[in-house]
PDB file of C-alpha atoms in Angstrom:
ATOM      1  CA  PHE A   1      -9.023 -18.749 -39.661  1.00 51.00           C
ATOM      2  CA  GLN A   2      -5.357 -18.256 -40.380  1.00 58.00           C
ATOM      3  CA  GLY A   3      -3.409 -20.658 -38.195  1.00 60.00           C
ATOM      4  CA  TYR A   4      -6.586 -22.332 -36.908  1.00 59.00           C
ATOM      5  CA  LYS A   5      -5.733 -25.831 -35.666  1.00 63.00           C
ATOM      6  CA  GLY A   6      -9.155 -27.064 -34.522  1.00 64.00           C
ATOM      7  CA  ARG A   7     -11.966 -28.722 -36.420  1.00 67.00           C
ATOM      8  CA  LEU A   8     -14.244 -26.780 -38.740  1.00 64.00           C
ATOM      9  CA  ALA A   9     -17.807 -27.931 -39.322  1.00 69.00           C
ATOM     10  CA  ILE A  10     -19.072 -27.862 -42.879  1.00 64.00           C
ATOM     11  CA  ILE A  11     -22.844 -28.209 -42.904  1.00 72.00           C
ATOM     12  CA  GLU A  12     -25.679 -28.022 -45.367  1.00 78.00           C
ATOM     13  CA  ILE A  13     -28.915 -26.307 -44.355  1.00 84.00           C
ATOM     14  CA  LEU A  14     -31.821 -25.553 -46.664  1.00 86.00           C
ATOM     15  CA  LYS A  15     -34.042 -22.795 -45.336  1.00 87.00           C
ATOM     16  CA  PHE A  16     -37.621 -23.333 -46.463  1.00 89.00           C
ATOM     17  CA  ASP A  17     -39.514 -20.440 -47.955  1.00 89.00           C
ATOM     18  CA  PRO A  18     -43.075 -20.457 -49.329  1.00 93.00           C
ATOM     19  CA  GLU A  19     -41.925 -21.469 -52.828  1.00 93.00           C
ATOM     20  CA  ILE A  20     -39.787 -24.379 -51.606  1.00 94.00           C
ATOM     21  CA  ASP A  21     -42.596 -25.462 -49.273  1.00 94.00           C
ATOM     22  CA  GLU A  22     -45.068 -25.385 -52.162  1.00 96.00           C
ATOM     23  CA  MET A  23     -42.709 -27.358 -54.392  1.00 96.00           C
ATOM     24  CA  ILE A  24     -42.386 -30.049 -51.730  1.00 95.00           C
ATOM     25  CA  ALA A  25     -46.163 -30.180 -51.310  1.00 96.00           C
ATOM     26  CA  HIS A  26     -46.458 -30.740 -55.069  1.00 97.00           C
ATOM     27  CA  ARG A  27     -43.765 -33.458 -55.011  1.00 96.00           C
ATOM     28  CA  ALA A  28     -41.086 -31.612 -56.955  1.00 96.00           C
ATOM     29  CA  THR A  29     -38.029 -33.665 -57.842  1.00 96.00           C
ATOM     30  CA  MET A  30     -34.768 -33.236 -55.947  1.00 92.00           C
ATOM     31  CA  ARG A  31     -33.271 -31.702 -59.077  1.00 92.00           C
ATOM     32  CA  GLU A  32     -36.062 -29.094 -59.236  1.00 95.00           C
ATOM     33  CA  LEU A  33     -35.719 -28.313 -55.528  1.00 94.00           C
ATOM     34  CA  LEU A  34     -31.938 -28.011 -55.778  1.00 90.00           C
ATOM     35  CA  LYS A  35     -32.121 -25.699 -58.795  1.00 93.00           C
ATOM     36  CA  THR A  36     -34.605 -23.408 -57.059  1.00 94.00           C
ATOM     37  CA  ALA A  37     -32.566 -23.399 -53.847  1.00 93.00           C
ATOM     38  CA  ILE A  38     -29.325 -22.580 -55.707  1.00 91.00           C
ATOM     39  CA  ASP A  39     -31.125 -19.813 -57.623  1.00 93.00           C
ATOM     40  CA  ARG A  40     -32.033 -18.379 -54.185  1.00 90.00           C
ATOM     41  CA  GLY A  41     -28.434 -18.445 -52.937  1.00 89.00           C
ATOM     42  CA  PHE A  42     -28.201 -21.905 -51.371  1.00 90.00           C
ATOM     43  CA  ARG A  43     -24.698 -23.383 -51.372  1.00 86.00           C
ATOM     44  CA  THR A  44     -24.311 -27.126 -51.402  1.00 86.00           C
ATOM     45  CA  LEU A  45     -22.082 -28.899 -48.921  1.00 85.00           C
ATOM     46  CA  ALA A  46     -19.597 -29.578 -51.721  1.00 86.00           C
ATOM     47  CA  ASP A  47     -19.594 -25.924 -52.850  1.00 86.00           C
ATOM     48  CA  ASP A  48     -18.994 -24.684 -49.326  1.00 85.00           C
ATOM     49  CA  ALA A  49     -16.275 -27.263 -48.660  1.00 84.00           C
ATOM     50  CA  VAL A  50     -14.392 -26.359 -51.845  1.00 87.00           C
ATOM     51  CA  ARG A  51     -14.725 -22.643 -51.034  1.00 89.00           C
ATOM     52  CA  ARG A  52     -13.269 -23.257 -47.578  1.00 87.00           C
ATOM     53  CA  ALA A  53     -10.380 -25.267 -49.027  1.00 89.00           C
ATOM     54  CA  LEU A  54      -9.618 -22.475 -51.498  1.00 91.00           C
ATOM     55  CA  ASP A  55      -9.658 -19.786 -48.810  1.00 92.00           C
ATOM     56  CA  GLY A  56      -7.410 -21.860 -46.547  1.00 89.00           C
ATOM     57  CA  SER A  57     -10.017 -22.534 -43.847  1.00 86.00           C
ATOM     58  CA  THR A  58      -9.537 -26.264 -44.289  1.00 86.00           C
ATOM     59  CA  ALA A  59      -7.276 -28.597 -46.206  1.00 88.00           C
ATOM     60  CA  LEU A  60      -8.274 -30.073 -49.555  1.00 87.00           C
ATOM     61  CA  ASP A  61      -7.461 -33.582 -48.330  1.00 88.00           C
ATOM     62  CA  GLU A  62      -9.932 -33.050 -45.464  1.00 86.00           C
ATOM     63  CA  VAL A  63     -12.596 -31.949 -47.954  1.00 86.00           C
ATOM     64  CA  LEU A  64     -11.929 -35.007 -50.105  1.00 86.00           C
ATOM     65  CA  ARG A  65     -12.166 -37.230 -47.049  1.00 85.00           C
ATOM     66  CA  MET A  66     -15.528 -35.826 -45.933  1.00 82.00           C
ATOM     67  CA  VAL A  67     -17.341 -34.773 -49.130  1.00 83.00           C
ATOM     68  CA  ASP A  68     -18.068 -36.764 -52.275  1.00 81.00           C
ATOM     69  CA  LEU A  69     -16.931 -34.584 -55.199  1.00 79.00           C
ATOM     70  CA  THR A  70     -17.150 -37.232 -57.941  1.00 79.00           C
ATOM     71  CA  ASP A  71     -20.085 -35.531 -59.669  1.00 73.00           C
ATOM     72  CA  ARG A  72     -17.996 -32.349 -59.983  1.00 67.00           C
ATOM     73  CA  MET A  73     -15.105 -33.944 -61.866  1.00 59.00           C
TER      74      MET A  73
END
């Protein structure tokens, strides 16, 4: 991405697996779902955006404009 001048999409996708599906069926809380997803390698939108800012793929001010990071401060 060095020198990239276009737009970069930062998206959040949670791939369902049998455990996540079962948790949803049993009305797990968002916190429980998020913990399980992260344990399985899921990266939140905020995590991915910060990673991309650190590796130079996007600017930090663009991340701050598009992603709410207040819970991380």
